Amino acid sequence: DLATRWSYDEDAGDVVLEVEQTQPPEGGVPEAFRMECDVELALPGAEPRLERVTLARRREEFRWRTGERPRH
């Protein structure tokens, strides 16, 4: 299970994505799975672009320098 939250860091000009794996680590389930995920960045006046990230820890933060707030 994944919980996500995104924000825009005005000072740095970065889109910030926080991802947490929320599965309970019990009954043989690891604390974190390793997996790849595609993230769509949709900036004003541009076609959406996909960025691939690799999750390997329970909590991760990813940043992209965009210089502007995404549309969604």
Tab-separated table of N, CA and C in Angstrom:
chain	number	residue	atom	x	y	z
A	1	ASP	N	0.837	-1.175	0.000
A	1	ASP	CA	0.000	0.000	0.000
A	1	ASP	C	0.886	1.244	0.000
A	2	LEU	N	0.460	2.261	-0.735
A	2	LEU	CA	1.229	3.503	-0.812
A	2	LEU	C	0.370	4.698	-0.414
A	3	ALA	N	0.957	5.601	0.347
A	3	ALA	CA	0.355	6.901	0.651
A	3	ALA	C	1.268	7.944	0.018
A	4	THR	N	0.683	8.893	-0.709
A	4	THR	CA	1.491	9.901	-1.384
A	4	THR	C	1.007	11.301	-1.028
A	5	ARG	N	1.934	12.239	-1.124
A	5	ARG	CA	1.610	13.649	-0.916
A	5	ARG	C	2.596	14.450	-1.749
A	6	TRP	N	2.079	15.411	-2.506
A	6	TRP	CA	2.987	16.259	-3.272
A	6	TRP	C	2.823	17.704	-2.835
A	7	SER	N	3.879	18.470	-3.050
A	7	SER	CA	3.857	19.895	-2.744
A	7	SER	C	4.813	20.589	-3.703
A	8	TYR	N	4.774	21.914	-3.658
A	8	TYR	CA	5.698	22.693	-4.479
A	8	TYR	C	6.506	23.582	-3.554
A	9	ASP	N	7.807	23.458	-3.594
A	9	ASP	CA	8.725	24.250	-2.792
A	9	ASP	C	9.031	25.529	-3.568
A	10	GLU	N	8.335	26.607	-3.226
A	10	GLU	CA	8.476	27.889	-3.940
A	10	GLU	C	9.911	28.399	-3.907
A	11	ASP	N	10.578	28.288	-2.758
A	11	ASP	CA	11.934	28.819	-2.620
A	11	ASP	C	12.930	28.109	-3.535
A	12	ALA	N	12.814	26.784	-3.628
A	12	ALA	CA	13.745	26.007	-4.439
A	12	ALA	C	13.273	25.845	-5.881
A	13	GLY	N	11.960	26.033	-6.123
A	13	GLY	CA	11.413	25.782	-7.451
A	13	GLY	C	11.285	24.300	-7.756
A	14	ASP	N	11.063	23.506	-6.705
A	14	ASP	CA	10.999	22.048	-6.841
A	14	ASP	C	9.591	21.518	-6.601
A	15	VAL	N	9.213	20.524	-7.391
A	15	VAL	CA	8.053	19.689	-7.069
A	15	VAL	C	8.572	18.608	-6.131
A	16	VAL	N	7.870	18.387	-5.033
A	16	VAL	CA	8.293	17.426	-4.018
A	16	VAL	C	7.218	16.351	-3.893
A	17	LEU	N	7.620	15.099	-4.016
A	17	LEU	CA	6.715	13.969	-3.850
A	17	LEU	C	7.197	13.140	-2.677
A	18	GLU	N	6.309	12.947	-1.693
A	18	GLU	CA	6.597	12.090	-0.551
A	18	GLU	C	5.781	10.817	-0.708
A	19	VAL	N	6.442	9.683	-0.556
A	19	VAL	CA	5.783	8.382	-0.705
A	19	VAL	C	6.087	7.547	0.532
A	20	GLU	N	5.036	6.932	1.076
A	20	GLU	CA	5.213	6.042	2.217
A	20	GLU	C	4.542	4.712	1.916
A	21	GLN	N	5.280	3.637	2.161
A	21	GLN	CA	4.697	2.298	2.066
A	21	GLN	C	4.016	2.022	3.409
A	22	THR	N	2.726	1.747	3.368
A	22	THR	CA	1.942	1.670	4.605
A	22	THR	C	1.536	0.263	5.022
A	23	GLN	N	1.990	-0.748	4.288
A	23	GLN	CA	1.620	-2.119	4.656
A	23	GLN	C	2.217	-2.465	6.017
A	24	PRO	N	1.464	-3.176	6.864
A	24	PRO	CA	2.018	-3.567	8.158
A	24	PRO	C	3.098	-4.639	7.966
A	25	PRO	N	4.288	-4.427	8.531
A	25	PRO	CA	5.369	-5.407	8.373
A	25	PRO	C	5.211	-6.578	9.342
A	26	GLU	N	4.303	-7.463	9.016
A	26	GLU	CA	4.039	-8.614	9.878
A	26	GLU	C	3.691	-9.810	9.017
A	27	GLY	N	3.785	-10.975	9.590
A	27	GLY	CA	3.415	-12.198	8.874
A	27	GLY	C	4.243	-12.435	7.621
A	28	GLY	N	5.519	-12.076	7.678
A	28	GLY	CA	6.388	-12.287	6.530
A	28	GLY	C	6.395	-11.146	5.522
A	29	VAL	N	5.590	-10.111	5.740
A	29	VAL	CA	5.566	-8.950	4.844
A	29	VAL	C	6.717	-8.026	5.245
A	30	PRO	N	7.580	-7.670	4.299
A	30	PRO	CA	8.706	-6.794	4.652
A	30	PRO	C	8.244	-5.372	4.968
A	31	GLU	N	9.100	-4.636	5.667
A	31	GLU	CA	8.786	-3.238	5.981
A	31	GLU	C	8.674	-2.407	4.706
A	32	ALA	N	9.497	-2.742	3.714
A	32	ALA	CA	9.464	-1.999	2.448
A	32	ALA	C	9.742	-2.940	1.287
A	33	PHE	N	8.986	-2.767	0.228
A	33	PHE	CA	9.218	-3.473	-1.023
A	33	PHE	C	10.048	-2.573	-1.929
A	34	ARG	N	10.787	-3.167	-2.838
A	34	ARG	CA	11.500	-2.409	-3.861
A	34	ARG	C	10.647	-2.466	-5.128
A	35	MET	N	10.336	-1.290	-5.687
A	35	MET	CA	9.502	-1.247	-6.891
A	35	MET	C	9.757	0.044	-7.652
A	36	GLU	N	9.454	0.016	-8.922
A	36	GLU	CA	9.526	1.211	-9.747
A	36	GLU	C	8.120	1.731	-9.979
A	37	CYS	N	7.987	3.063	-9.997
A	37	CYS	CA	6.705	3.713	-10.243
A	37	CYS	C	6.920	4.867	-11.208
A	38	ASP	N	5.934	5.124	-12.040
A	38	ASP	CA	5.968	6.276	-12.926
A	38	ASP	C	5.185	7.414	-12.296
A	39	VAL	N	5.755	8.610	-12.366
A	39	VAL	CA	5.139	9.821	-11.828
A	39	VAL	C	4.934	10.774	-13.001
A	40	GLU	N	3.725	11.306	-13.140
A	40	GLU	CA	3.443	12.265	-14.208
A	40	GLU	C	3.568	13.682	-13.669
A	41	LEU	N	4.404	14.480	-14.338
A	41	LEU	CA	4.533	15.904	-14.011
A	41	LEU	C	3.837	16.687	-15.112
A	42	ALA	N	2.851	17.482	-14.740
A	42	ALA	CA	2.087	18.278	-15.703
A	42	ALA	C	2.317	19.755	-15.388
A	43	LEU	N	3.187	20.383	-16.167
A	43	LEU	CA	3.522	21.790	-15.962
A	43	LEU	C	2.726	22.663	-16.909
A	44	PRO	N	2.432	23.891	-16.501
A	44	PRO	CA	1.665	24.798	-17.362
A	44	PRO	C	2.353	24.987	-18.716
A	45	GLY	N	1.561	24.916	-19.788
A	45	GLY	CA	2.078	25.168	-21.126
A	45	GLY	C	2.954	24.074	-21.703
A	46	ALA	N	2.985	22.913	-21.069
A	46	ALA	CA	3.834	21.815	-21.564
A	46	ALA	C	3.044	20.507	-21.521
A	47	GLU	N	3.447	19.587	-22.368
A	47	GLU	CA	2.863	18.245	-22.327
A	47	GLU	C	3.297	17.549	-21.036
A	48	PRO	N	2.410	16.778	-20.422
A	48	PRO	CA	2.817	16.026	-19.229
A	48	PRO	C	3.997	15.111	-19.552
A	49	ARG	N	4.872	14.938	-18.582
A	49	ARG	CA	6.021	14.045	-18.782
A	49	ARG	C	6.071	13.023	-17.654
A	50	LEU	N	6.569	11.856	-17.976
A	50	LEU	CA	6.692	10.789	-16.989
A	50	LEU	C	8.112	10.741	-16.445
A	51	GLU	N	8.197	10.576	-15.151
A	51	GLU	CA	9.469	10.389	-14.460
A	51	GLU	C	9.367	9.067	-13.715
A	52	ARG	N	10.361	8.216	-13.865
A	52	ARG	CA	10.368	6.933	-13.165
A	52	ARG	C	11.179	7.063	-11.882
A	53	VAL	N	10.594	6.575	-10.783
A	53	VAL	CA	11.282	6.572	-9.493
A	53	VAL	C	11.361	5.141	-8.983
A	54	THR	N	12.342	4.891	-8.148
A	54	THR	CA	12.490	3.582	-7.522
A	54	THR	C	12.267	3.723	-6.031
A	55	LEU	N	11.319	2.963	-5.519
A	55	LEU	CA	11.038	2.927	-4.085
A	55	LEU	C	11.816	1.766	-3.485
A	56	ALA	N	12.523	2.027	-2.409
A	56	ALA	CA	13.282	0.967	-1.756
A	56	ALA	C	13.209	1.061	-0.233
A	57	ARG	N	12.703	2.182	0.271
A	57	ARG	CA	12.580	2.382	1.722
A	57	ARG	C	11.122	2.649	2.070
A	58	ARG	N	10.821	2.551	3.325
A	58	ARG	CA	9.436	2.753	3.775
A	58	ARG	C	8.960	4.168	3.453
A	59	ARG	N	9.822	5.164	3.654
A	59	ARG	CA	9.494	6.560	3.330
A	59	ARG	C	10.544	7.097	2.371
A	60	GLU	N	10.074	7.764	1.329
A	60	GLU	CA	10.975	8.339	0.318
A	60	GLU	C	10.495	9.740	-0.028
A	61	GLU	N	11.443	10.568	-0.444
A	61	GLU	CA	11.115	11.891	-0.963
A	61	GLU	C	11.839	12.058	-2.290
A	62	PHE	N	11.110	12.536	-3.295
A	62	PHE	CA	11.666	12.774	-4.618
A	62	PHE	C	11.441	14.240	-4.970
A	63	ARG	N	12.419	14.844	-5.655
A	63	ARG	CA	12.332	16.258	-6.034
A	63	ARG	C	12.690	16.414	-7.498
A	64	TRP	N	11.962	17.317	-8.150
A	64	TRP	CA	12.260	17.696	-9.534
A	64	TRP	C	12.298	19.209	-9.602
A	65	ARG	N	13.378	19.746	-10.122
A	65	ARG	CA	13.500	21.203	-10.300
A	65	ARG	C	12.689	21.581	-11.528
A	66	THR	N	11.593	22.280	-11.306
A	66	THR	CA	10.715	22.647	-12.422
A	66	THR	C	10.617	24.154	-12.611
A	67	GLY	N	10.852	24.917	-11.550
A	67	GLY	CA	10.765	26.360	-11.642
A	67	GLY	C	9.339	26.898	-11.669
A	68	GLU	N	8.359	26.014	-11.692
A	68	GLU	CA	6.959	26.450	-11.656
A	68	GLU	C	6.091	25.356	-11.062
A	69	ARG	N	4.962	25.785	-10.516
A	69	ARG	CA	4.010	24.866	-9.874
A	69	ARG	C	3.316	24.024	-10.955
A	70	PRO	N	3.208	22.722	-10.732
A	70	PRO	CA	2.498	21.885	-11.725
A	70	PRO	C	1.004	22.157	-11.730
A	71	ARG	N	0.360	21.726	-12.806
A	71	ARG	CA	-1.095	21.881	-12.928
A	71	ARG	C	-1.825	20.973	-11.964
A	72	HIS	N	-1.296	19.784	-11.749
A	72	HIS	CA	-1.890	18.809	-10.821
A	72	HIS	C	-0.858	17.795	-10.412
